[in-house]
Amino acid sequence: MNMKRKTEAEPAISVRNLTKTYAEGAAGVPALRGVDVDVCGGELMLLMGPSGSGKTTLLSIMGCILTATSGSVRVAGREVTGLTEKELPAIRLAHIGFVFQGFNLFPTLTAGENVELMLDLKGVRAGEAKRLARSVLEQVGLGNKYDSYPSDLSGGQKQRVAIARALAGNPQIILADEPTAALDSHTGRNVMELMRRLAHEDGRAVIIVTHDPRMVEFADRVTHIEDGVIGAAAEPLPPVAEGILTHNYGKAAGLNLA
Amino acid sequence: MPPLARRNLFHDRVRLVVTLTGIVFAVVLIVIELGLFVGFTTTTSGLIDHSNVDLWVTSKHVPYIELGAPFSERKLYQVKAVPGVEEAQKFITRWTQWQCPDGRQESVQIVGIDPDSMLGRPWNVVEGSVEDLKIPDGILVDELYKQKLGVTRVGEVFEINHRRARVVGFTRGIRAFTTSPYIFTSFKNALDYTGMPADQTVYIQVKLAPGADANQVKRAILERVRDVDVVTNHQFSRMTQVYWMFTTGAGVAVLLAAALGLVVGFVVVAQTIYATTMDHLKEFGTLKAMGAPNRYIYKVILTQAALSGVMGYVLGMFVSLFVVRASQSGGAAILLPWQMAIGMFFLTLLMCMGAAIVSINKVTRLDPAIVFKG
């Protein structure tokens, strides 16, 4: 499967004036207030912010899992706001791959079968799916783990299987929710290295929600969100990221962002 | 499709055992209740269904075979004279008293036939023969009632209504619906055992000539013979079945128990399949997040339900066949005709699939954002 993509001029995901208010009592609780974000293919963007800032809500809306209260979301050039719950799965399947904090692998399926599941959803025939699943697992360095069950894999290996599953759908966009949170720092760095390759070498738009400041070095861009409002985000990365990190975590974090 | 349904099902062995136990319980309960219903129904009309008779001439308004009223045997000759009648025979069924060797009295149902005729004969004779009923005082008893009547072997002599009766043979599996066993004997003996006058009969059994039209002969008999009803064998069988199963309420109770089995089975299966689905809710959320349409997830759940149904059915039928076999030597016959076995397969599948719909409703409303929660 050739997943190489070119960085495109049009953003893979474009969010404009997005608001999301959760119904709770008469007033409701605003989670996002007028968010604007563009992420292009070939770009790895970190979405950072404190707990309850709206990161996951934004990720869910960009992933067509949650619908916005108002505003616009364009995925691969298509406006998805206003699509019904029956139409959104097809958008997810066609354009978006998810990587979760808890891996979300199917424990009763082998690593290979977990990847095959995505291919089955895409309508790939069983024999071809098996071949492709093996190929994708090899790409993430787990070619020899095809028949292993998740319970027999380390955390890093599980996350690689989850990434392989997301990749099997050949998505333009990869959305990852705290993908390194359950991993030790060495394994987390390996996973982030893999994510960066997916962006830079394959031309995918990779958006990662994380709390972990050590992951900033892998990002092309860091977008900070707090109380549902996007903070500073600019390029080049190091000064901006430093500013964000200083704002959020302070110098005491002792981070070397150079 | 990766075998998600099968793996989910077999992953938790304890839950699988609970699910299968629920289905097996439901299958066995329904088979036993429906089998009892079929068994009872078949038993009520056994004498008619095995009689080899085309038409029954009865006194007026007889609702079922046990309630026939005697009438003059002269009507037999009038019936014989009707065109289209090949053979006509007198037939008696009446309750009377059996004297056990230990002094107990048991109610029995005398069945009086002509041993030379093929009409109304006992079937499944396993010892002795129908022709042995020509022996004075000869009777045939079913093996099922040996203990009840105190009979051990051929040749033993008993008293029926203070008259001598000699056991000349045994039948196998001829049950009476009531608690009174059938005692087959010659028509002449039957008159003595029941205390009926010699010129009376309770029924006239009619065998039609080849090619004769039953309705035409029936009308002809009614025109020539006064104060009788004429019913076909099938009609009489149905009348007897309907009386015992529905008019008395016995069948309704059995059917209600079968329906209860279905409901209990449905609830148990629904609960276990629902619990299995809840265990895998996050996985279904992941599937949804991956872009799986609802129908894909339904397929997984329904496949789980169908697999459970098939396994539960096979195990349930195995247990049921054991129970059915054991019942053959017991007081109540549980029948499991092949049509019922096939129907039960579809009923089990329907029950499991229906139970799965409860889970499907839950998954349909599942928010895929669940995947981001921890």
Short mmCIF file of C-alpha atoms in Angstrom, two decimals, chain B residues 62-293:
data_model
loop_
_atom_site.label_atom_id
_atom_site.label_comp_id
_atom_site.label_asym_id
_atom_site.label_seq_id
_atom_site.Cartn_x
_atom_site.Cartn_y
_atom_site.Cartn_z
CA VAL B 62 -71.43 -36.98 21.32
CA PRO B 63 -68.60 -34.51 22.02
CA TYR B 64 -65.73 -36.99 22.43
CA ILE B 65 -65.13 -40.71 22.26
CA GLU B 66 -65.40 -41.44 25.95
CA LEU B 67 -68.90 -39.97 26.15
CA GLY B 68 -70.74 -42.14 23.64
CA ALA B 69 -74.26 -43.21 24.65
CA PRO B 70 -75.52 -46.71 23.83
CA PHE B 71 -78.08 -47.30 21.09
CA SER B 72 -79.73 -50.34 19.53
CA GLU B 73 -77.46 -52.68 17.59
CA ARG B 74 -80.22 -52.95 14.97
CA LYS B 75 -78.87 -49.73 13.53
CA LEU B 76 -75.75 -51.74 12.58
CA TYR B 77 -77.73 -53.64 9.99
CA GLN B 78 -79.27 -50.46 8.65
CA VAL B 79 -75.81 -48.98 8.25
CA LYS B 80 -74.49 -52.11 6.56
CA ALA B 81 -77.25 -51.78 4.00
CA VAL B 82 -76.15 -48.30 2.95
CA PRO B 83 -74.44 -48.24 -0.46
CA GLY B 84 -70.74 -47.44 -0.19
CA VAL B 85 -70.33 -49.15 3.18
CA GLU B 86 -67.84 -51.98 2.85
CA GLU B 87 -67.74 -52.98 6.50
CA ALA B 88 -69.51 -51.88 9.68
CA GLN B 89 -68.69 -53.07 13.21
CA LYS B 90 -69.93 -52.47 16.71
CA PHE B 91 -67.52 -50.73 19.10
CA ILE B 92 -67.64 -49.97 22.80
CA THR B 93 -65.65 -47.70 25.08
CA ARG B 94 -66.95 -47.48 28.65
CA TRP B 95 -65.46 -46.93 32.05
CA THR B 96 -65.71 -49.69 34.62
CA GLN B 97 -63.91 -51.07 37.68
CA TRP B 98 -60.82 -53.32 37.80
CA GLN B 99 -60.18 -55.37 40.89
CA CYS B 100 -56.47 -55.46 41.78
CA PRO B 101 -54.95 -58.51 43.50
CA ASP B 102 -54.32 -56.42 46.63
CA GLY B 103 -58.00 -55.48 46.84
CA ARG B 104 -57.69 -52.00 45.33
CA GLN B 105 -60.23 -50.87 42.79
CA GLU B 106 -58.94 -49.10 39.68
CA SER B 107 -61.00 -47.36 37.07
CA VAL B 108 -60.34 -48.75 33.59
CA GLN B 109 -61.69 -48.01 30.14
CA ILE B 110 -63.01 -51.05 28.36
CA VAL B 111 -62.53 -51.05 24.57
CA GLY B 112 -64.70 -53.68 22.93
CA ILE B 113 -63.90 -54.71 19.36
CA ASP B 114 -64.52 -57.50 16.91
CA PRO B 115 -61.23 -59.51 16.86
CA ASP B 116 -62.04 -60.73 13.34
CA SER B 117 -62.28 -57.19 12.00
CA MET B 118 -59.45 -54.82 11.14
CA LEU B 119 -61.42 -51.90 12.61
CA GLY B 120 -60.60 -50.47 16.02
CA ARG B 121 -57.92 -53.06 16.79
CA PRO B 122 -55.21 -52.40 19.37
CA TRP B 123 -51.79 -51.66 17.90
CA ASN B 124 -48.23 -52.34 19.03
CA VAL B 125 -49.15 -55.76 20.38
CA VAL B 126 -45.88 -57.07 21.83
CA GLU B 127 -47.07 -60.25 23.50
CA GLY B 128 -50.03 -62.43 22.46
CA SER B 129 -52.20 -61.27 19.57
CA VAL B 130 -55.50 -59.57 18.82
CA GLU B 131 -56.89 -62.96 17.77
CA ASP B 132 -56.29 -64.17 21.34
CA LEU B 133 -59.18 -61.92 22.35
CA LYS B 134 -61.44 -64.62 20.93
CA ILE B 135 -60.54 -66.65 24.03
CA PRO B 136 -63.41 -66.30 26.50
CA ASP B 137 -62.66 -63.49 28.98
CA GLY B 138 -59.45 -62.58 27.11
CA ILE B 139 -58.09 -59.06 27.54
CA LEU B 140 -55.07 -57.11 26.33
CA VAL B 141 -53.38 -54.67 28.72
CA ASP B 142 -50.67 -52.13 28.01
CA GLU B 143 -47.25 -52.69 29.56
CA LEU B 144 -47.31 -49.13 30.94
CA TYR B 145 -50.10 -50.06 33.36
CA LYS B 146 -48.83 -53.41 34.59
CA GLN B 147 -47.88 -52.03 37.97
CA LYS B 148 -51.00 -49.92 38.33
CA LEU B 149 -53.24 -52.92 37.63
CA GLY B 150 -51.07 -55.47 39.42
CA VAL B 151 -50.47 -57.46 36.23
CA THR B 152 -47.18 -59.31 35.82
CA ARG B 153 -47.64 -61.87 33.01
CA VAL B 154 -49.89 -63.38 30.39
CA GLY B 155 -52.35 -65.89 31.79
CA GLU B 156 -53.11 -64.06 34.99
CA VAL B 157 -56.79 -63.79 35.90
CA PHE B 158 -58.48 -60.72 37.35
CA GLU B 159 -61.95 -59.37 37.94
CA ILE B 160 -63.52 -56.58 35.95
CA ASN B 161 -66.88 -55.44 37.25
CA HIS B 162 -67.11 -58.77 39.14
CA ARG B 163 -66.49 -60.78 35.98
CA ARG B 164 -63.50 -62.91 35.18
CA ALA B 165 -60.81 -61.47 32.87
CA ARG B 166 -57.69 -63.32 31.65
CA VAL B 167 -54.66 -61.42 30.38
CA VAL B 168 -53.83 -62.86 26.92
CA GLY B 169 -51.24 -60.33 25.81
CA PHE B 170 -49.69 -56.90 26.12
CA THR B 171 -49.52 -53.78 24.01
CA ARG B 172 -46.76 -51.19 24.25
CA GLY B 173 -47.22 -47.41 24.47
CA ILE B 174 -51.01 -47.22 24.22
CA ARG B 175 -51.71 -44.56 26.78
CA ALA B 176 -55.04 -43.30 27.98
CA PHE B 177 -55.35 -39.55 28.43
CA THR B 178 -57.28 -40.08 31.64
CA THR B 179 -55.99 -42.07 34.58
CA SER B 180 -58.05 -45.09 33.45
CA PRO B 181 -56.01 -47.53 31.35
CA TYR B 182 -57.51 -49.04 28.18
CA ILE B 183 -58.46 -52.71 28.44
CA PHE B 184 -58.98 -54.23 25.00
CA THR B 185 -61.37 -57.12 24.75
CA SER B 186 -63.93 -58.65 22.42
CA PHE B 187 -67.23 -56.82 21.94
CA LYS B 188 -69.08 -59.62 23.67
CA ASN B 189 -66.84 -59.49 26.74
CA ALA B 190 -67.09 -55.72 26.75
CA LEU B 191 -70.86 -55.93 27.08
CA ASP B 192 -70.38 -58.10 30.17
CA TYR B 193 -67.67 -55.94 31.72
CA THR B 194 -69.66 -52.75 31.24
CA GLY B 195 -73.04 -54.20 32.13
CA MET B 196 -74.58 -53.13 28.83
CA PRO B 197 -77.55 -54.99 27.34
CA ALA B 198 -76.56 -57.49 24.63
CA ASP B 199 -78.56 -55.68 21.94
CA GLN B 200 -76.79 -52.37 22.39
CA THR B 201 -73.65 -50.77 21.02
CA VAL B 202 -71.97 -47.43 21.69
CA TYR B 203 -70.54 -46.82 18.23
CA ILE B 204 -70.72 -48.24 14.76
CA GLN B 205 -67.44 -48.09 12.90
CA VAL B 206 -67.72 -47.85 9.13
CA LYS B 207 -65.18 -48.73 6.47
CA LEU B 208 -66.05 -47.30 3.09
CA ALA B 209 -65.95 -49.28 -0.12
CA PRO B 210 -63.09 -48.28 -2.42
CA GLY B 211 -64.05 -45.14 -4.35
CA ALA B 212 -67.03 -44.33 -2.12
CA ASP B 213 -67.51 -40.67 -1.21
CA ALA B 214 -67.47 -40.17 2.56
CA ASN B 215 -69.87 -37.24 2.54
CA GLN B 216 -72.30 -39.04 0.29
CA VAL B 217 -72.28 -42.16 2.49
CA LYS B 218 -72.60 -39.98 5.57
CA ARG B 219 -75.71 -38.32 4.18
CA ALA B 220 -77.12 -41.68 3.15
CA ILE B 221 -76.65 -43.09 6.65
CA LEU B 222 -78.32 -40.05 8.20
CA GLU B 223 -81.26 -40.48 5.84
CA ARG B 224 -81.72 -44.14 6.69
CA VAL B 225 -80.77 -44.34 10.37
CA ARG B 226 -82.64 -42.24 12.90
CA ASP B 227 -81.30 -40.50 16.02
CA VAL B 228 -77.62 -40.82 15.19
CA ASP B 229 -74.78 -38.55 14.17
CA VAL B 230 -72.18 -39.51 11.58
CA VAL B 231 -68.69 -38.04 11.69
CA THR B 232 -65.58 -38.77 9.72
CA ASN B 233 -62.59 -40.26 11.51
CA HIS B 234 -60.75 -36.96 11.24
CA GLN B 235 -63.70 -34.99 12.61
CA PHE B 236 -64.12 -37.33 15.54
CA SER B 237 -60.41 -37.16 16.29
CA ARG B 238 -60.47 -33.36 16.26
CA MET B 239 -63.64 -33.21 18.39
CA THR B 240 -62.05 -35.46 21.00
CA GLN B 241 -58.76 -33.53 20.99
CA VAL B 242 -60.47 -30.16 21.24
CA TYR B 243 -62.65 -31.38 24.10
CA TRP B 244 -59.82 -32.72 26.22
CA MET B 245 -57.23 -30.07 25.37
CA PHE B 246 -59.32 -26.93 25.33
CA THR B 247 -62.79 -27.49 26.80
CA THR B 248 -61.28 -29.00 29.94
CA GLY B 249 -58.49 -26.42 29.95
CA ALA B 250 -55.77 -29.09 30.24
CA GLY B 251 -54.15 -28.14 26.95
CA VAL B 252 -54.40 -24.44 27.62
CA ALA B 253 -52.42 -24.89 30.84
CA VAL B 254 -49.71 -26.80 28.99
CA LEU B 255 -49.59 -24.19 26.21
CA LEU B 256 -49.37 -21.42 28.78
CA ALA B 257 -46.46 -23.22 30.41
CA ALA B 258 -44.77 -23.45 26.98
CA ALA B 259 -45.33 -19.73 26.44
CA LEU B 260 -43.93 -19.09 29.89
CA GLY B 261 -40.87 -21.12 28.94
CA LEU B 262 -40.46 -18.94 25.88
CA VAL B 263 -40.72 -15.76 27.93
CA VAL B 264 -38.34 -16.99 30.63
CA GLY B 265 -35.90 -18.18 27.98
CA PHE B 266 -36.15 -14.88 26.14
CA VAL B 267 -35.46 -12.90 29.29
CA VAL B 268 -32.50 -15.07 30.30
CA VAL B 269 -31.02 -14.96 26.80
CA ALA B 270 -31.68 -11.23 26.42
CA GLN B 271 -30.04 -10.55 29.76
CA THR B 272 -26.92 -12.58 28.97
CA ILE B 273 -26.53 -11.25 25.42
CA TYR B 274 -27.09 -7.73 26.74
CA ALA B 275 -24.42 -8.26 29.40
CA THR B 276 -22.02 -9.59 26.75
CA THR B 277 -22.68 -6.52 24.61
CA MET B 278 -22.12 -4.20 27.55
CA ASP B 279 -18.79 -5.91 28.22
CA HIS B 280 -17.73 -5.04 24.69
CA LEU B 281 -19.36 -1.62 24.54
CA LYS B 282 -16.09 0.24 24.22
CA GLU B 283 -15.09 -2.03 21.36
CA PHE B 284 -18.31 -1.23 19.58
CA GLY B 285 -17.58 2.46 20.24
CA THR B 286 -14.16 1.95 18.65
CA LEU B 287 -15.77 0.29 15.66
CA LYS B 288 -18.11 3.25 15.33
CA ALA B 289 -15.20 5.70 15.62
CA MET B 290 -13.36 3.75 12.93
CA GLY B 291 -16.29 4.43 10.66
CA ALA B 292 -18.21 1.17 10.92
CA PRO B 293 -21.84 1.70 9.96
#
